[in-house]
């Protein structure tokens, strides 16, 4: 069964070549939807044999949806540029085990890494994501941040995606800060309105959940740092939503 690899990119020259090489191990084509990168992302992608579609960023979900008509196959492996199939996921796809059962979306487990260190605490593992789906009946959501795949019959599969998203805690904080602004705007657009105490309460709850209930406390300084970052993200998302509310009142 032929598979199309689909990636959305912006300034991904560091990882894109490796990502495309990995996709071609299970895909017969790779489609890149690039948000007008300023680095060598497009040059590297074309040299690796990928088809590049240039499109100003529409948001996470809409950007992925934009690439679907360019994919000639029904089955789509939709990874980020810093994600790779683990050996068990590769084996699962190459042996066409996904064709057993009437499923149109496969949710894989994600191993998140900070540098070369696996973050398997504070709720970061197992992190499930649908990255493999049949475009006949499944599609990316319209969400502009952290989109999901809308499926009719989804299956959780105990195989893995490797996510090398960050080299330092600084990068995680910067990305979470960026996402918090996008999330806040999306919540406002959806009609969500909150009170002044919501940022504080959610930040506290997020910290307690990650540090205590998700066992961050058992992982020393790393566990504390990740829990604080999660609390920061939750707090900032709602703090920014309040600012947007005031601006539009």
PDB file of C-alpha atoms in Angstrom:
ATOM      1  CA  UNK A   1       0.000   0.000   0.000  1.00  0.00           C
ATOM      2  CA  UNK A   2       1.517   3.338  -1.083  1.00  0.00           C
ATOM      3  CA  UNK A   3       1.911   6.067   1.532  1.00  0.00           C
ATOM      4  CA  UNK A   4       2.459   9.829   1.260  1.00  0.00           C
ATOM      5  CA  UNK A   5       4.696  11.588   3.774  1.00  0.00           C
ATOM      6  CA  UNK A   6       3.485  15.094   4.670  1.00  0.00           C
ATOM      7  CA  UNK A   7       5.490  17.653   6.664  1.00  0.00           C
ATOM      8  CA  UNK A   8       4.874  21.317   7.431  1.00  0.00           C
ATOM      9  CA  UNK A   9       8.043  23.352   7.841  1.00  0.00           C
ATOM     10  CA  UNK A  10       9.478  26.730   8.765  1.00  0.00           C
ATOM     11  CA  UNK A  11      13.237  27.144   9.117  1.00  0.00           C
ATOM     12  CA  UNK A  12      13.899  23.443   9.680  1.00  0.00           C
ATOM     13  CA  UNK A  13      17.266  23.097   7.924  1.00  0.00           C
ATOM     14  CA  UNK A  14      18.782  21.336  10.931  1.00  0.00           C
ATOM     15  CA  UNK A  15      16.449  18.321  10.853  1.00  0.00           C
ATOM     16  CA  UNK A  16      14.576  18.281   7.545  1.00  0.00           C
ATOM     17  CA  UNK A  17      17.077  16.196   5.582  1.00  0.00           C
ATOM     18  CA  UNK A  18      17.137  13.436   8.186  1.00  0.00           C
ATOM     19  CA  UNK A  19      13.343  13.550   8.472  1.00  0.00           C
ATOM     20  CA  UNK A  20      12.833  13.175   4.713  1.00  0.00           C
ATOM     21  CA  UNK A  21      15.335  10.303   4.516  1.00  0.00           C
ATOM     22  CA  UNK A  22      13.439   8.517   7.291  1.00  0.00           C
ATOM     23  CA  UNK A  23      10.069   9.065   5.622  1.00  0.00           C
ATOM     24  CA  UNK A  24      11.294   7.627   2.327  1.00  0.00           C
ATOM     25  CA  UNK A  25      11.948   4.338   4.134  1.00  0.00           C
ATOM     26  CA  UNK A  26       8.172   3.830   4.344  1.00  0.00           C
ATOM     27  CA  UNK A  27       6.723   6.375   1.864  1.00  0.00           C
ATOM     28  CA  UNK A  28       6.883   6.567  -1.911  1.00  0.00           C
ATOM     29  CA  UNK A  29       6.570  10.378  -1.905  1.00  0.00           C
ATOM     30  CA  UNK A  30       7.196  13.222   0.546  1.00  0.00           C
ATOM     31  CA  UNK A  31       5.252  16.489   0.373  1.00  0.00           C
ATOM     32  CA  UNK A  32       6.594  19.565   2.187  1.00  0.00           C
ATOM     33  CA  UNK A  33       4.314  22.532   2.915  1.00  0.00           C
ATOM     34  CA  UNK A  34       6.790  25.287   3.758  1.00  0.00           C
ATOM     35  CA  UNK A  35       5.853  28.575   5.448  1.00  0.00           C
ATOM     36  CA  UNK A  36       8.344  30.679   3.461  1.00  0.00           C
ATOM     37  CA  UNK A  37      11.456  29.552   5.322  1.00  0.00           C
ATOM     38  CA  UNK A  38      14.412  31.947   5.464  1.00  0.00           C
ATOM     39  CA  UNK A  39      17.050  29.236   5.775  1.00  0.00           C
ATOM     40  CA  UNK A  40      17.993  26.263   3.553  1.00  0.00           C
ATOM     41  CA  UNK A  41      14.912  24.154   4.345  1.00  0.00           C
ATOM     42  CA  UNK A  42      13.460  24.280   0.822  1.00  0.00           C
ATOM     43  CA  UNK A  43      16.835  23.727  -0.858  1.00  0.00           C
ATOM     44  CA  UNK A  44      17.566  20.671   1.288  1.00  0.00           C
ATOM     45  CA  UNK A  45      14.049  19.260   0.858  1.00  0.00           C
ATOM     46  CA  UNK A  46      14.204  19.474  -2.938  1.00  0.00           C
ATOM     47  CA  UNK A  47      17.674  17.940  -2.994  1.00  0.00           C
ATOM     48  CA  UNK A  48      16.332  15.009  -0.960  1.00  0.00           C
ATOM     49  CA  UNK A  49      13.588  14.397  -3.517  1.00  0.00           C
ATOM     50  CA  UNK A  50      10.636  15.956  -1.715  1.00  0.00           C
ATOM     51  CA  UNK A  51       7.928  17.989  -3.462  1.00  0.00           C
ATOM     52  CA  UNK A  52       7.809  21.469  -1.903  1.00  0.00           C
ATOM     53  CA  UNK A  53       4.661  23.599  -1.717  1.00  0.00           C
ATOM     54  CA  UNK A  54       5.250  27.139  -0.443  1.00  0.00           C
ATOM     55  CA  UNK A  55       2.387  28.591   1.576  1.00  0.00           C
ATOM     56  CA  UNK A  56       2.325  31.403   4.189  1.00  0.00           C
ATOM     57  CA  UNK A  57       1.434  29.892   7.555  1.00  0.00           C
ATOM     58  CA  UNK A  58      -2.301  29.313   7.968  1.00  0.00           C
ATOM     59  CA  UNK A  59      -2.136  27.687  11.382  1.00  0.00           C
ATOM     60  CA  UNK A  60      -1.189  24.131  12.351  1.00  0.00           C
ATOM     61  CA  UNK A  61      -4.316  22.304  11.181  1.00  0.00           C
ATOM     62  CA  UNK A  62      -5.092  24.418   8.084  1.00  0.00           C
ATOM     63  CA  UNK A  63      -1.457  24.226   6.944  1.00  0.00           C
ATOM     64  CA  UNK A  64      -1.550  20.426   7.033  1.00  0.00           C
ATOM     65  CA  UNK A  65      -4.932  20.373   5.280  1.00  0.00           C
ATOM     66  CA  UNK A  66      -3.475  22.580   2.557  1.00  0.00           C
ATOM     67  CA  UNK A  67      -0.988  19.827   1.732  1.00  0.00           C
ATOM     68  CA  UNK A  68      -3.482  16.966   1.432  1.00  0.00           C
ATOM     69  CA  UNK A  69      -4.591  17.628  -2.186  1.00  0.00           C
ATOM     70  CA  UNK A  70      -0.940  17.361  -3.251  1.00  0.00           C
ATOM     71  CA  UNK A  71      -0.669  13.852  -1.755  1.00  0.00           C
ATOM     72  CA  UNK A  72      -1.424  11.197  -4.376  1.00  0.00           C
ATOM     73  CA  UNK A  73      -2.025   8.407  -1.838  1.00  0.00           C
ATOM     74  CA  UNK A  74      -4.864   7.900   0.637  1.00  0.00           C
ATOM     75  CA  UNK A  75      -2.669   6.915   3.575  1.00  0.00           C
ATOM     76  CA  UNK A  76      -0.804   9.906   5.030  1.00  0.00           C
ATOM     77  CA  UNK A  77       2.143   9.823   7.425  1.00  0.00           C
ATOM     78  CA  UNK A  78       2.072  13.364   8.784  1.00  0.00           C
ATOM     79  CA  UNK A  79       5.141  13.968  10.956  1.00  0.00           C
ATOM     80  CA  UNK A  80       6.750  17.182  12.156  1.00  0.00           C
ATOM     81  CA  UNK A  81      10.242  17.941  10.885  1.00  0.00           C
ATOM     82  CA  UNK A  82      11.764  16.940  14.241  1.00  0.00           C
ATOM     83  CA  UNK A  83       9.897  13.616  14.455  1.00  0.00           C
ATOM     84  CA  UNK A  84      10.997  10.168  13.283  1.00  0.00           C
ATOM     85  CA  UNK A  85       9.496   6.706  13.338  1.00  0.00           C
ATOM     86  CA  UNK A  86      11.009   4.395  15.918  1.00  0.00           C
ATOM     87  CA  UNK A  87      11.953   0.901  14.731  1.00  0.00           C
ATOM     88  CA  UNK A  88       8.695  -0.615  16.004  1.00  0.00           C
ATOM     89  CA  UNK A  89       6.588   1.944  14.089  1.00  0.00           C
ATOM     90  CA  UNK A  90       8.599   1.378  10.916  1.00  0.00           C
ATOM     91  CA  UNK A  91       8.054  -2.351  11.210  1.00  0.00           C
ATOM     92  CA  UNK A  92       4.334  -1.844  11.850  1.00  0.00           C
ATOM     93  CA  UNK A  93       3.934   0.202   8.660  1.00  0.00           C
ATOM     94  CA  UNK A  94       6.218  -1.825   6.382  1.00  0.00           C
ATOM     95  CA  UNK A  95       4.381  -5.040   7.307  1.00  0.00           C
ATOM     96  CA  UNK A  96       1.070  -3.244   6.542  1.00  0.00           C
ATOM     97  CA  UNK A  97      -0.393  -4.116   9.927  1.00  0.00           C
ATOM     98  CA  UNK A  98      -2.409  -0.894   9.756  1.00  0.00           C
ATOM     99  CA  UNK A  99      -4.641  -2.503   7.117  1.00  0.00           C
ATOM    100  CA  UNK A 100      -6.001  -5.001   9.664  1.00  0.00           C
ATOM    101  CA  UNK A 101      -9.342  -3.637  10.838  1.00  0.00           C
ATOM    102  CA  UNK A 102     -11.398  -0.763   9.528  1.00  0.00           C
ATOM    103  CA  UNK A 103      -9.337   2.031  11.094  1.00  0.00           C
ATOM    104  CA  UNK A 104      -8.716   5.420   9.479  1.00  0.00           C
ATOM    105  CA  UNK A 105      -6.450   6.928  12.155  1.00  0.00           C
ATOM    106  CA  UNK A 106      -3.565   5.337  14.048  1.00  0.00           C
ATOM    107  CA  UNK A 107      -2.399   6.914  17.291  1.00  0.00           C
ATOM    108  CA  UNK A 108       1.251   6.207  18.079  1.00  0.00           C
ATOM    109  CA  UNK A 109       3.095   6.803  21.347  1.00  0.00           C
ATOM    110  CA  UNK A 110       5.529   9.712  21.313  1.00  0.00           C
ATOM    111  CA  UNK A 111       8.908   9.694  23.053  1.00  0.00           C
ATOM    112  CA  UNK A 112       9.844  13.340  23.735  1.00  0.00           C
ATOM    113  CA  UNK A 113      13.541  14.155  24.084  1.00  0.00           C
ATOM    114  CA  UNK A 114      15.404  17.088  25.631  1.00  0.00           C
ATOM    115  CA  UNK A 115      18.659  16.832  23.739  1.00  0.00           C
ATOM    116  CA  UNK A 116      19.344  13.098  23.848  1.00  0.00           C
ATOM    117  CA  UNK A 117      17.517  12.551  27.152  1.00  0.00           C
ATOM    118  CA  UNK A 118      14.066  10.968  27.120  1.00  0.00           C
ATOM    119  CA  UNK A 119      11.476  12.907  29.136  1.00  0.00           C
ATOM    120  CA  UNK A 120       9.361  10.031  30.426  1.00  0.00           C
ATOM    121  CA  UNK A 121       7.820  11.816  33.398  1.00  0.00           C
ATOM    122  CA  UNK A 122       5.463  14.716  34.221  1.00  0.00           C
ATOM    123  CA  UNK A 123       2.908  13.333  31.766  1.00  0.00           C
ATOM    124  CA  UNK A 124       5.239  13.568  28.763  1.00  0.00           C
ATOM    125  CA  UNK A 125       5.184   9.817  28.155  1.00  0.00           C
ATOM    126  CA  UNK A 126       3.267   8.137  26.801  1.00  0.00           C
ATOM    127  CA  UNK A 127       2.121  11.122  24.739  1.00  0.00           C
ATOM    128  CA  UNK A 128      -0.304   9.825  22.087  1.00  0.00           C
ATOM    129  CA  UNK A 129      -0.640  11.463  18.670  1.00  0.00           C
ATOM    130  CA  UNK A 130      -2.425  10.462  15.465  1.00  0.00           C
ATOM    131  CA  UNK A 131       0.230  10.970  12.797  1.00  0.00           C
ATOM    132  CA  UNK A 132      -0.911   8.232  10.402  1.00  0.00           C
ATOM    133  CA  UNK A 133      -4.350   8.408   8.802  1.00  0.00           C
ATOM    134  CA  UNK A 134      -6.466   7.748   5.723  1.00  0.00           C
ATOM    135  CA  UNK A 135      -7.480  11.011   4.091  1.00  0.00           C
ATOM    136  CA  UNK A 136     -10.657   9.473   2.634  1.00  0.00           C
ATOM    137  CA  UNK A 137     -12.394   9.667   6.011  1.00  0.00           C
ATOM    138  CA  UNK A 138      -9.922  11.386   8.370  1.00  0.00           C
ATOM    139  CA  UNK A 139      -8.481  14.893   8.249  1.00  0.00           C
ATOM    140  CA  UNK A 140      -6.538  17.454  10.305  1.00  0.00           C
ATOM    141  CA  UNK A 141      -8.717  19.575  12.559  1.00  0.00           C
ATOM    142  CA  UNK A 142      -9.156  23.294  11.903  1.00  0.00           C
ATOM    143  CA  UNK A 143      -7.251  24.133  15.089  1.00  0.00           C
ATOM    144  CA  UNK A 144      -4.418  26.604  14.541  1.00  0.00           C
ATOM    145  CA  UNK A 145      -2.446  25.256  17.517  1.00  0.00           C
ATOM    146  CA  UNK A 146      -1.678  21.619  18.340  1.00  0.00           C
ATOM    147  CA  UNK A 147      -4.226  20.290  15.895  1.00  0.00           C
ATOM    148  CA  UNK A 148      -5.581  16.773  16.116  1.00  0.00           C
ATOM    149  CA  UNK A 149      -6.705  14.385  13.412  1.00  0.00           C
ATOM    150  CA  UNK A 150     -10.475  14.021  13.131  1.00  0.00           C
ATOM    151  CA  UNK A 151     -11.171  10.320  12.554  1.00  0.00           C
ATOM    152  CA  UNK A 152     -14.179   8.021  12.279  1.00  0.00           C
ATOM    153  CA  UNK A 153     -12.470   4.948  13.751  1.00  0.00           C
ATOM    154  CA  UNK A 154      -9.220   5.493  15.628  1.00  0.00           C
ATOM    155  CA  UNK A 155      -6.853   2.918  17.089  1.00  0.00           C
ATOM    156  CA  UNK A 156      -4.104   3.304  19.692  1.00  0.00           C
ATOM    157  CA  UNK A 157      -1.033   1.344  18.607  1.00  0.00           C
ATOM    158  CA  UNK A 158       1.821   0.648  21.079  1.00  0.00           C
ATOM    159  CA  UNK A 159       4.572   1.736  18.664  1.00  0.00           C
ATOM    160  CA  UNK A 160       6.611   4.919  18.838  1.00  0.00           C
ATOM    161  CA  UNK A 161       7.493   8.241  17.269  1.00  0.00           C
ATOM    162  CA  UNK A 162      10.752   9.867  18.393  1.00  0.00           C
ATOM    163  CA  UNK A 163      10.397  13.632  18.934  1.00  0.00           C
ATOM    164  CA  UNK A 164      13.640  15.614  19.168  1.00  0.00           C
ATOM    165  CA  UNK A 165      12.016  18.996  19.707  1.00  0.00           C
ATOM    166  CA  UNK A 166      14.402  20.808  22.029  1.00  0.00           C
ATOM    167  CA  UNK A 167      18.095  21.105  22.815  1.00  0.00           C
ATOM    168  CA  UNK A 168      17.579  23.105  26.024  1.00  0.00           C
ATOM    169  CA  UNK A 169      15.009  24.198  28.580  1.00  0.00           C
ATOM    170  CA  UNK A 170      15.252  27.685  27.067  1.00  0.00           C
ATOM    171  CA  UNK A 171      13.855  26.333  23.787  1.00  0.00           C
ATOM    172  CA  UNK A 172      10.950  24.627  25.557  1.00  0.00           C
ATOM    173  CA  UNK A 173      10.079  27.840  27.410  1.00  0.00           C
ATOM    174  CA  UNK A 174      10.266  29.926  24.217  1.00  0.00           C
ATOM    175  CA  UNK A 175       8.052  27.464  22.329  1.00  0.00           C
ATOM    176  CA  UNK A 176       5.543  27.223  25.167  1.00  0.00           C
ATOM    177  CA  UNK A 177       5.396  31.023  25.327  1.00  0.00           C
ATOM    178  CA  UNK A 178       4.692  31.170  21.586  1.00  0.00           C
ATOM    179  CA  UNK A 179       2.040  28.460  21.838  1.00  0.00           C
ATOM    180  CA  UNK A 180       0.378  30.184  24.786  1.00  0.00           C
ATOM    181  CA  UNK A 181      -0.313  33.250  22.642  1.00  0.00           C
ATOM    182  CA  UNK A 182      -1.743  31.143  19.826  1.00  0.00           C
ATOM    183  CA  UNK A 183      -3.889  29.172  22.272  1.00  0.00           C
ATOM    184  CA  UNK A 184      -5.187  32.348  23.898  1.00  0.00           C
ATOM    185  CA  UNK A 185      -6.277  33.799  20.563  1.00  0.00           C
ATOM    186  CA  UNK A 186      -7.897  30.536  19.554  1.00  0.00           C
ATOM    187  CA  UNK A 187      -9.849  30.360  22.823  1.00  0.00           C
ATOM    188  CA  UNK A 188     -11.028  33.942  22.354  1.00  0.00           C
ATOM    189  CA  UNK A 189     -12.116  33.217  18.775  1.00  0.00           C
ATOM    190  CA  UNK A 190     -14.078  30.223  20.085  1.00  0.00           C
ATOM    191  CA  UNK A 191     -15.961  32.486  22.478  1.00  0.00           C
ATOM    192  CA  UNK A 192     -14.196  31.458  25.691  1.00  0.00           C
ATOM    193  CA  UNK A 193     -14.245  34.155  28.396  1.00  0.00           C
ATOM    194  CA  UNK A 194     -12.634  33.834  31.834  1.00  0.00           C
ATOM    195  CA  UNK A 195     -12.234  35.631  35.143  1.00  0.00           C
ATOM    196  CA  UNK A 196      -9.126  37.126  36.725  1.00  0.00           C
ATOM    197  CA  UNK A 197      -8.275  34.088  38.886  1.00  0.00           C
ATOM    198  CA  UNK A 198      -8.294  31.538  36.057  1.00  0.00           C
ATOM    199  CA  UNK A 199      -4.571  31.932  35.123  1.00  0.00           C
ATOM    200  CA  UNK A 200      -3.416  31.489  38.729  1.00  0.00           C
ATOM    201  CA  UNK A 201      -5.658  28.510  39.472  1.00  0.00           C
ATOM    202  CA  UNK A 202      -4.797  26.698  36.270  1.00  0.00           C
ATOM    203  CA  UNK A 203      -1.084  27.317  36.742  1.00  0.00           C
ATOM    204  CA  UNK A 204      -1.213  25.848  40.252  1.00  0.00           C
ATOM    205  CA  UNK A 205      -3.285  22.848  39.189  1.00  0.00           C
ATOM    206  CA  UNK A 206      -0.984  22.167  36.244  1.00  0.00           C
ATOM    207  CA  UNK A 207       2.085  22.208  38.504  1.00  0.00           C
ATOM    208  CA  UNK A 208       0.508  19.885  41.076  1.00  0.00           C
ATOM    209  CA  UNK A 209      -0.624  17.438  38.389  1.00  0.00           C
ATOM    210  CA  UNK A 210       2.772  17.295  36.659  1.00  0.00           C
ATOM    211  CA  UNK A 211       4.986  17.341  39.718  1.00  0.00           C
ATOM    212  CA  UNK A 212       3.039  15.045  42.029  1.00  0.00           C
ATOM    213  CA  UNK A 213       0.449  12.989  40.135  1.00  0.00           C
ATOM    214  CA  UNK A 214       2.594  12.564  36.996  1.00  0.00           C
ATOM    215  CA  UNK A 215       5.680  11.724  39.100  1.00  0.00           C
ATOM    216  CA  UNK A 216       7.857  14.690  38.251  1.00  0.00           C
ATOM    217  CA  UNK A 217       8.892  14.697  41.905  1.00  0.00           C
ATOM    218  CA  UNK A 218      10.751  11.424  41.303  1.00  0.00           C
ATOM    219  CA  UNK A 219      12.972  12.984  38.645  1.00  0.00           C
ATOM    220  CA  UNK A 220      14.928  15.559  40.605  1.00  0.00           C
ATOM    221  CA  UNK A 221      15.638  18.974  39.121  1.00  0.00           C
ATOM    222  CA  UNK A 222      14.448  17.894  35.658  1.00  0.00           C
ATOM    223  CA  UNK A 223      11.072  16.898  37.061  1.00  0.00           C
ATOM    224  CA  UNK A 224      10.722  20.203  38.878  1.00  0.00           C
ATOM    225  CA  UNK A 225      11.767  22.178  35.790  1.00  0.00           C
ATOM    226  CA  UNK A 226       9.287  20.427  33.487  1.00  0.00           C
ATOM    227  CA  UNK A 227       6.453  20.842  35.996  1.00  0.00           C
ATOM    228  CA  UNK A 228       7.213  24.565  36.323  1.00  0.00           C
ATOM    229  CA  UNK A 229       7.297  24.954  32.532  1.00  0.00           C
ATOM    230  CA  UNK A 230       3.915  23.250  32.223  1.00  0.00           C
ATOM    231  CA  UNK A 231       2.541  25.565  34.919  1.00  0.00           C
ATOM    232  CA  UNK A 232       4.029  28.564  33.102  1.00  0.00           C
ATOM    233  CA  UNK A 233       2.322  27.536  29.866  1.00  0.00           C
ATOM    234  CA  UNK A 234      -1.060  27.085  31.540  1.00  0.00           C
ATOM    235  CA  UNK A 235      -0.769  30.401  33.381  1.00  0.00           C
ATOM    236  CA  UNK A 236       0.390  32.395  30.350  1.00  0.00           C
ATOM    237  CA  UNK A 237      -2.302  30.968  28.071  1.00  0.00           C
ATOM    238  CA  UNK A 238      -5.071  32.337  30.274  1.00  0.00           C
ATOM    239  CA  UNK A 239      -3.211  35.514  31.250  1.00  0.00           C
ATOM    240  CA  UNK A 240      -2.910  36.355  27.558  1.00  0.00           C
ATOM    241  CA  UNK A 241      -6.568  35.504  27.038  1.00  0.00           C
ATOM    242  CA  UNK A 242      -7.503  38.087  29.687  1.00  0.00           C
ATOM    243  CA  UNK A 243      -5.395  40.699  27.873  1.00  0.00           C
ATOM    244  CA  UNK A 244      -7.169  39.893  24.602  1.00  0.00           C
ATOM    245  CA  UNK A 245     -10.544  40.171  26.364  1.00  0.00           C
ATOM    246  CA  UNK A 246      -9.674  43.608  27.723  1.00  0.00           C
ATOM    247  CA  UNK A 247      -8.374  44.763  24.359  1.00  0.00           C
ATOM    248  CA  UNK A 248     -11.638  43.786  22.676  1.00  0.00           C
ATOM    249  CA  UNK A 249     -14.030  44.934  25.393  1.00  0.00           C
TER     250      UNK A 249
END
